[in-house]
Coordinates of C-alpha atoms and ligand atoms in Angstrom, one line a residue:
X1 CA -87.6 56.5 47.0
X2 CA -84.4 55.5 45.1
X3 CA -84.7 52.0 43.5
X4 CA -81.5 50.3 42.7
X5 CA -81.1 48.1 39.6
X6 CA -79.8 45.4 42.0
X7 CA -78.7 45.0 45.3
X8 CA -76.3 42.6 46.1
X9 CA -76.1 43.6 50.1
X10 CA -80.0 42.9 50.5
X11 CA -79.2 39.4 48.6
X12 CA -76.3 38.2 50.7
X13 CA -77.5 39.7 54.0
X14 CA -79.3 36.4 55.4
X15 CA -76.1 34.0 54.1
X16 CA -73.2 36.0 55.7
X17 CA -72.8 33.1 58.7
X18 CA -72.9 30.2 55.7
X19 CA -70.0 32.6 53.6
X20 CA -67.9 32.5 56.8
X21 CA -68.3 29.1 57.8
X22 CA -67.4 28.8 53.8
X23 CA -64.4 30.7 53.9
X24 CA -63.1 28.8 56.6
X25 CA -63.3 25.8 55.3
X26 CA -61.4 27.0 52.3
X27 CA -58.8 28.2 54.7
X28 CA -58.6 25.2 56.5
X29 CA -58.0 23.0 53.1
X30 CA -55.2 25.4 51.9
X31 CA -56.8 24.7 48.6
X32 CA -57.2 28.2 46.6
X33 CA -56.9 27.0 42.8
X34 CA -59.9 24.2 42.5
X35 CA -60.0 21.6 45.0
X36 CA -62.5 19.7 46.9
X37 CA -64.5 22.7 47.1
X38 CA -64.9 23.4 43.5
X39 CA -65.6 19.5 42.8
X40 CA -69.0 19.5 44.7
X41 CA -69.8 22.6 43.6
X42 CA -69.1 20.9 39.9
X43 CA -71.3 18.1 40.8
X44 CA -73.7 19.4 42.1
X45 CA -74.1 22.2 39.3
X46 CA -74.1 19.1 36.7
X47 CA -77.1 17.9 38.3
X48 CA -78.8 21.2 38.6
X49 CA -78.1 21.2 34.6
X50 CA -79.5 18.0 34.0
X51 CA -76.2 16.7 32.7
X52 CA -73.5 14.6 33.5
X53 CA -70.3 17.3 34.2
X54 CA -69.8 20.5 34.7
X55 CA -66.3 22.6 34.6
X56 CA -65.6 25.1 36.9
X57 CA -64.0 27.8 35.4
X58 CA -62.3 31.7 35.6
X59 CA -65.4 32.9 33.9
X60 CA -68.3 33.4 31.5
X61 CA -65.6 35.0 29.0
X62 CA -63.2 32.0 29.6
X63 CA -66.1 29.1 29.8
X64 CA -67.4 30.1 25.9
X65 CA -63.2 30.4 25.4
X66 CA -62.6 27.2 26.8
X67 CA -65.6 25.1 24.9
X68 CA -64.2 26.3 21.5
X69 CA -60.7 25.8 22.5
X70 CA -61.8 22.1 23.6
X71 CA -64.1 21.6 20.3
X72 CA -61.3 22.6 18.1
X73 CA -62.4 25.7 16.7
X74 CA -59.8 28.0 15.5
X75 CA -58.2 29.7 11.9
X76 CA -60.4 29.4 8.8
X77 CA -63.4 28.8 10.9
X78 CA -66.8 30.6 11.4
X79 CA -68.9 30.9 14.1
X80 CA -72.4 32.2 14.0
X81 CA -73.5 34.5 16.9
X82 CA -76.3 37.2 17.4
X83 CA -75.5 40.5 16.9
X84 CA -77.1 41.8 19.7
X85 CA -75.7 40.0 22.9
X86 CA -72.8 40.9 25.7
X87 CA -69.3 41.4 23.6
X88 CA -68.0 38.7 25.2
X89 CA -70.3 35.9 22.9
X90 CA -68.1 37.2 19.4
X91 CA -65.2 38.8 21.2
X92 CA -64.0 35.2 21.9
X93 CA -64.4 33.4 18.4
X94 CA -61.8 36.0 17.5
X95 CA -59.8 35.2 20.0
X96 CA -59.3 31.6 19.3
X97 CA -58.6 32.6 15.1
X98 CA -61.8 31.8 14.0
X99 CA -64.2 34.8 12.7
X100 CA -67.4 36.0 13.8
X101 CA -70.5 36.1 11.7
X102 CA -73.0 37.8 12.6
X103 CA -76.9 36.7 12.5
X104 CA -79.8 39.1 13.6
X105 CA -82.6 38.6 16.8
X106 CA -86.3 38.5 16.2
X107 CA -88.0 41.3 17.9
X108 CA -90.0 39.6 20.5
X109 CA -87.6 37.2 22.4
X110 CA -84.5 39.2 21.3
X111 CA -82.9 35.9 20.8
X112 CA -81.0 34.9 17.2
X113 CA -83.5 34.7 14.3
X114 CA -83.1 31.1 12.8
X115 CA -83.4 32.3 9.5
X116 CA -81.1 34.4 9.3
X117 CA -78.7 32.0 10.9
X118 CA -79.7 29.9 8.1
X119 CA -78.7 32.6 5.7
X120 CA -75.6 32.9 7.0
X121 CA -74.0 29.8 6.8
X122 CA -71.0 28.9 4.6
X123 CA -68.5 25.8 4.2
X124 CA -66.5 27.2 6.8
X125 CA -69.2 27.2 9.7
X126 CA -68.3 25.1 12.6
X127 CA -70.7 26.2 15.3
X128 CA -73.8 28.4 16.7
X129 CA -73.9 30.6 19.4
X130 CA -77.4 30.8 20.7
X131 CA -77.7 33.5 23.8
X132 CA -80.7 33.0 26.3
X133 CA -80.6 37.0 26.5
X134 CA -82.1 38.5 29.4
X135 CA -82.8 34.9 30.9
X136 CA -85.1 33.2 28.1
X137 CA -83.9 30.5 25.8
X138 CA -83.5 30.9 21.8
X139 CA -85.9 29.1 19.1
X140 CA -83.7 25.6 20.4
X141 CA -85.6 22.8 18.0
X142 CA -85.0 25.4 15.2
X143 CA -81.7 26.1 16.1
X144 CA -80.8 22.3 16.7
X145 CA -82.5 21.0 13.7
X146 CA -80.4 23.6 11.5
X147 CA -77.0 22.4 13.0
X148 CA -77.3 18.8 13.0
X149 CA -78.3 19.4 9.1
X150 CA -75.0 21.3 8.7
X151 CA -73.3 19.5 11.2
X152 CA -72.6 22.4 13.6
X153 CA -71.1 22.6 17.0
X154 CA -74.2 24.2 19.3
X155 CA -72.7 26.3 22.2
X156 CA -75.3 27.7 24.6
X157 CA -74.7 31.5 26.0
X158 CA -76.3 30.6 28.9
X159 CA -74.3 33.6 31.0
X160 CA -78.0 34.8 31.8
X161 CA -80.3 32.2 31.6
X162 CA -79.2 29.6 34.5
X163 CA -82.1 27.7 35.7
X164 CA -84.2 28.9 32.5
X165 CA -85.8 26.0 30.2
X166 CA -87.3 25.1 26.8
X167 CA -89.8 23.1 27.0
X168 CA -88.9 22.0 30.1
X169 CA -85.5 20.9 29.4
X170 CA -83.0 23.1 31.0
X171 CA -80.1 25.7 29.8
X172 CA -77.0 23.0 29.5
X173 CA -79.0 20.5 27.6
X174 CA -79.8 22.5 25.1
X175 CA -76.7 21.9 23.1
X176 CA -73.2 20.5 22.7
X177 CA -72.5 22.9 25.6
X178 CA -73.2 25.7 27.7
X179 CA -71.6 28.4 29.1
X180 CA -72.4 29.9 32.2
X181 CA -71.4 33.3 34.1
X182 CA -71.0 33.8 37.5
X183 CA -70.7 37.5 37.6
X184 CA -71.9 39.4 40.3
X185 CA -75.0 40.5 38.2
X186 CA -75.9 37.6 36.9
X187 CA -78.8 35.2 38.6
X188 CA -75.7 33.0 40.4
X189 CA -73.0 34.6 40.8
X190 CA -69.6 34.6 42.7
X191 CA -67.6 37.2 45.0
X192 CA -65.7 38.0 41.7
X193 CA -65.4 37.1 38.3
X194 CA -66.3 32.9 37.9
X195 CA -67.7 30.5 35.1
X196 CA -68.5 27.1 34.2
X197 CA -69.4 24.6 31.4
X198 CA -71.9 22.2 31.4
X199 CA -72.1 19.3 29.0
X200 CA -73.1 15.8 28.6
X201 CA -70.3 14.7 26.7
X202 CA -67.3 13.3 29.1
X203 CA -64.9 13.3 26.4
X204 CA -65.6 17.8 25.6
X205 CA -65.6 17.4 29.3
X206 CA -62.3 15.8 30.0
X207 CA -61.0 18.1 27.4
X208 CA -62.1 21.4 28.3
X209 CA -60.4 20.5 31.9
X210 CA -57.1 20.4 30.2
X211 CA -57.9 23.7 28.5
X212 CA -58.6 25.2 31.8
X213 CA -54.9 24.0 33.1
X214 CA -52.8 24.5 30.0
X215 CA -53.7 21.6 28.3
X216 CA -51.8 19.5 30.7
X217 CA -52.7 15.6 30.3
X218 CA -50.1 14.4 32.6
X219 CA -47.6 15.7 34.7
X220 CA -46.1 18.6 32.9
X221 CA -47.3 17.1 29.5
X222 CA -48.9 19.5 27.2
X223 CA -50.7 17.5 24.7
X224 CA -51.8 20.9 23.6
X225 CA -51.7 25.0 24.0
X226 CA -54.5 25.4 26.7
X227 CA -54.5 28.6 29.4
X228 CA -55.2 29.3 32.9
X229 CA -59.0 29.1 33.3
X230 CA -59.3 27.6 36.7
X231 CA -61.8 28.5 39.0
X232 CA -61.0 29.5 42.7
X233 CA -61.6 27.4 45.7
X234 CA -63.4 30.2 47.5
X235 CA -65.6 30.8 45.1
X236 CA -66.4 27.6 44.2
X237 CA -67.2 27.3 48.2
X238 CA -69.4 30.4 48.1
X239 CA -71.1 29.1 44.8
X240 CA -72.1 25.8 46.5
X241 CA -73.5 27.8 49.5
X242 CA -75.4 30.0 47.0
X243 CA -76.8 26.9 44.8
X244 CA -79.2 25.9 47.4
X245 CA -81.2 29.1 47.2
X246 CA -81.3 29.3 42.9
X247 CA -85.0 28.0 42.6
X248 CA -86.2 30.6 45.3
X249 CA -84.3 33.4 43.9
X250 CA -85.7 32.5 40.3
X251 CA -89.0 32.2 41.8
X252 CA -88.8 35.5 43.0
X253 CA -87.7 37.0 40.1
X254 CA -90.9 35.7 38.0
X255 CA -93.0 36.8 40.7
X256 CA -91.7 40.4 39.8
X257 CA -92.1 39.8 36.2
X258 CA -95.9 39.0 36.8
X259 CA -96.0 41.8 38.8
X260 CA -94.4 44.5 36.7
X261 CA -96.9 43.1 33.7
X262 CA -99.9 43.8 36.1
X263 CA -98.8 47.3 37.1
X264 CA -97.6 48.2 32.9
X265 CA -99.8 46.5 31.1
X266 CA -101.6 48.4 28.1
X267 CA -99.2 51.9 27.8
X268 CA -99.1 52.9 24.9
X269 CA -95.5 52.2 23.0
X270 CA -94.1 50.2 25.8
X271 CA -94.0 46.6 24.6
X272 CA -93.0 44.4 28.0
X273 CA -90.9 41.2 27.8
X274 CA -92.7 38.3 26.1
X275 CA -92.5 35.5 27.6
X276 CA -92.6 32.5 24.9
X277 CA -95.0 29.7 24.8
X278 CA -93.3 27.0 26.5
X279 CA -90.5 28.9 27.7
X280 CA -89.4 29.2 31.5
X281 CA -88.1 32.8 31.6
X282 CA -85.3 33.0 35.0
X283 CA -85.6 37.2 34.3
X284 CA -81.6 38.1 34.6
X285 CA -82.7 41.3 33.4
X286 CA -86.7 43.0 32.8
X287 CA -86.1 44.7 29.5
X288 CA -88.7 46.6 27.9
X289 CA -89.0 48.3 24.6
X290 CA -89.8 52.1 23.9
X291 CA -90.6 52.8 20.8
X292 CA -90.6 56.4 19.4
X293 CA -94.0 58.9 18.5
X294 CA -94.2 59.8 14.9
X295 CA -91.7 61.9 14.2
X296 CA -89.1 61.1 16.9
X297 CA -85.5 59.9 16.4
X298 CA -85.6 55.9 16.9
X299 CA -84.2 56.4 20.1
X300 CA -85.6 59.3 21.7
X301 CA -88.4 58.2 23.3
X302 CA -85.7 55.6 25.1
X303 CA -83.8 58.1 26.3
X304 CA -85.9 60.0 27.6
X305 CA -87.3 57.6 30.2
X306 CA -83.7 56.7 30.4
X307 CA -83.3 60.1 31.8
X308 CA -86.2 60.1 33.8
X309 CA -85.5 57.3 35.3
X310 CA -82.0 58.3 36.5
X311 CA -83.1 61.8 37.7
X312 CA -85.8 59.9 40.3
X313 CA -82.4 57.4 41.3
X314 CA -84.0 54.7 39.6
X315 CA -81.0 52.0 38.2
X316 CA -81.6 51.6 34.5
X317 CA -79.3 50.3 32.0
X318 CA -79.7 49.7 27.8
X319 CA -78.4 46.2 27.4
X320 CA -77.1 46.9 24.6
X321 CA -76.6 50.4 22.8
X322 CA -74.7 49.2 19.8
X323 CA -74.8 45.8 17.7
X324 CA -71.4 43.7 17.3
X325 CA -71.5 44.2 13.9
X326 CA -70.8 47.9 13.9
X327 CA -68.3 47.6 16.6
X328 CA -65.3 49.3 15.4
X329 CA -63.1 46.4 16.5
X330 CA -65.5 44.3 14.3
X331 CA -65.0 46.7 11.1
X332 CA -62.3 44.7 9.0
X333 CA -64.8 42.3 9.3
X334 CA -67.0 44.8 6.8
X335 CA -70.4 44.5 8.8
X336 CA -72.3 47.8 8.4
X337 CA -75.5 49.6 9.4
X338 CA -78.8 48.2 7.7
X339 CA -77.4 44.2 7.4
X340 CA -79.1 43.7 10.6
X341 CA -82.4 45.7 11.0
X342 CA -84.4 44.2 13.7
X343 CA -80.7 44.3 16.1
X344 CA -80.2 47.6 15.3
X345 CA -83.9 48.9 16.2
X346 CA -84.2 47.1 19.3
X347 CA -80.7 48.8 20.3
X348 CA -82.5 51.9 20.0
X349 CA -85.3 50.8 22.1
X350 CA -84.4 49.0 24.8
X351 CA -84.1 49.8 28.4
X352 CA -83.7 47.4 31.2
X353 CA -85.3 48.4 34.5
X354 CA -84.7 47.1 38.5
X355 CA -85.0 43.3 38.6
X356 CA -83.0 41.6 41.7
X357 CA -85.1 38.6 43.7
X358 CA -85.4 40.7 47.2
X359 CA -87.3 43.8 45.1
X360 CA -90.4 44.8 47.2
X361 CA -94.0 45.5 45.8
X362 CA -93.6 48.8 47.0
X363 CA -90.2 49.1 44.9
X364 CA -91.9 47.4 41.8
X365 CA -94.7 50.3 42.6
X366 CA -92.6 52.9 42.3
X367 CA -90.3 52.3 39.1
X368 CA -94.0 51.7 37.3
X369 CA -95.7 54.7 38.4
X370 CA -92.3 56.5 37.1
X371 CA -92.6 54.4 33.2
X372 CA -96.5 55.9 33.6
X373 CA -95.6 59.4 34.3
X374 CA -93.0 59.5 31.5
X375 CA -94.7 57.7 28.9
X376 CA -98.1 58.9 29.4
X377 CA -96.9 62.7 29.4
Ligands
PLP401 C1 -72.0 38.1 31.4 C2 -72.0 37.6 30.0 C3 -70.9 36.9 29.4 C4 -69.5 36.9 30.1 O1 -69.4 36.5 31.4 P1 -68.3 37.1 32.3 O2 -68.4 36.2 33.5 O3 -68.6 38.5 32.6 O4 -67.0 37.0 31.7 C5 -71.0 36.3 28.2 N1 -72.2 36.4 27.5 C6 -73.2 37.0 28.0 C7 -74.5 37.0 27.2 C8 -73.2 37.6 29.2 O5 -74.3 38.3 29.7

């Protein structure tokens, strides 16, 4: 039976009447570009977020954009992110002029190791990047207490972690601001590419809605060089429909997770996802580690179930193969193989199996007893 890594028919099936009804009212309004439609879904997603506003935006790319754009961080600067994360977390420091520094992940949580953050940081730092990888938050009191000592902006990568928490406070106030993706793989997402920012500061607020229109402040004023970042009004509509059903779907997904730890607990050199004490994991993506038999290239053994995997039409991915800092677009920046060891092994051993909240047991049943037949052979 072929699994797929997700399945976004199965997961819009039952809301197809509610997208109509959705669409139409979007039609109806003649609103396309923001609008009332995109304003409750705001408001709504601020309160989801525990905070006060929320910008709707044209991405995850655009929302981490748009909060350094609107927090002033550009040429001279340096901004601290993981090197093992989507492209997208360092790809836009450069964009706004400011350079990427890159920190390395601790090997359980994959998220950015504090101390070597702490290494890391110069005169010229103005700001983190944690990333919730895979849906679980970073080390945030560690990470916190750091920047308010070097007085550093905190922007959350919370592209796959909505809904997840840290001791019970959720993704958005966990720092100055976070960043959220609306992909259609991520744990919300849109009929298209959409993002937003949360934040409980109305002033970054205010300003990171000029950003997303050009930096207009009033009527064709342009108090400064901003973009198009706006979000759409029919996917704001669809994301409001799609809102309602975020707890069940995240409920779902941790059911999985229990359930994939019952069925491949205790093989031998597959570590499964820990979950952290205190941590409320949303799953965007089950990512286990394989690590090689004596003897083996550090990413054999990965492959190799990789392979198997595909061959039975099992959707597997490796989130992600290679580290930012050896990223030949990164390679003026001097980065180079060995300054970030626990990155580059896990890169080597990763592999992300099916995780989607309308999985069956009998699904769940069959990607484990495929992980048992390759590992144990
Ligand atoms: C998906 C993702 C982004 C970018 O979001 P898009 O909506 O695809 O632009 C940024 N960071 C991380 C960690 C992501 O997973």
């Amino acid at each position: 039976m072929p699994v797929p890594a997700l399945d976004l028919t199965r997961h819009h099936g039952p809301l197809f009447d509610q997208f109509r009804a959705a669409f139409d009212q979007v039609l109806r309004t003649g609103q396309f570009v923001l609008g009332p439609a995109v304003e409750r879904f705001e408001k709504r997603l601020a309160e989801r977020c525990g905070v006060g506003h929320a910008v709707g935006l044209s991405s995850g790319t655009d929302a981490l954009l748009v909060a350094m754009m609107a927090l002033g961080i550009g040429p001279g600067d340096e901004v601290i992110v993981p090197t093992f994360t989507f492209f997208a977390t360092a790809g836009c420091v450069s964009r706004t002029g400011a350079t990427p520094v890159f920190a390395d992940i601790l090997p359980d949580s994959f998220n950015l190791d504090p101390a070597s953050v702490s290494a890391k940081i110069t005169p010229c730092t103005k700001a983190v990047i944690p990333v919730h990888l895979y849906g679980q938050t970073a080390d945030m009191d560690t990470l916190n207490a750091l920047a308010k000592k070097h007085n550093l902006f905190v922007i959350e990568d919370a592209a796959q972690a909505i809904a997840a928490a840290d001791k019970g406070r959720p993704v958005g106030t966990l720092g100055h601001v976070a960043c959220l993706s609306f992909y259609p793989t991520k744990n919300l997402s849109a009929f298209g590419d959409a993002g937003a920012c949360v934040t409980a500061d109305a002033d970054l607020a205010q300003k990171m809605r000029q950003v997303r229109n050009h930096g207009q402040t009033g009527e064709y004023e342009h108090q400064m060089v901003g973009g198009n970042f706006r979000l759409d009004g029919v996917q704001g509509a669809i994301l409001d429909v799609k809102l309602d059903h975020l707890t069940a779907w995240t409920d779902a997904r941790r059911a999985h997770a229990k359930r994939y730890r019952e069925l491949m607990s205790g093989i031998d050199g597959l570590a499964l996802p820990a979950e952290g004490p205190d941590k409320f994991h949303v799953y965007n993506q089950y990512t286990v580690r394989v690590t090689p038999k004596p003897g083996q290239a550090p990413s054999a053994r990965r492959d190799g179930l990789l392979k198997h995997l595909r061959s039975k039409q099992i959707g597997c991915r490796v989130y992600y193969p290679l580290c930012l800092h050896l990223q030949p677009c990164f390679a003026g920046l001097g980065g180079k193989q060995g300054d970030c060891p626990v990155g580059e092994r896990l890169s080597q051993e990763v592999l992300s199996i099916p995780m989607f909240p309308e999985m069956t047991d009998a699904e769940q049943q069959e990607v484990a007893a495929a992980v048992r037949e390759f590992m144990l052979a």
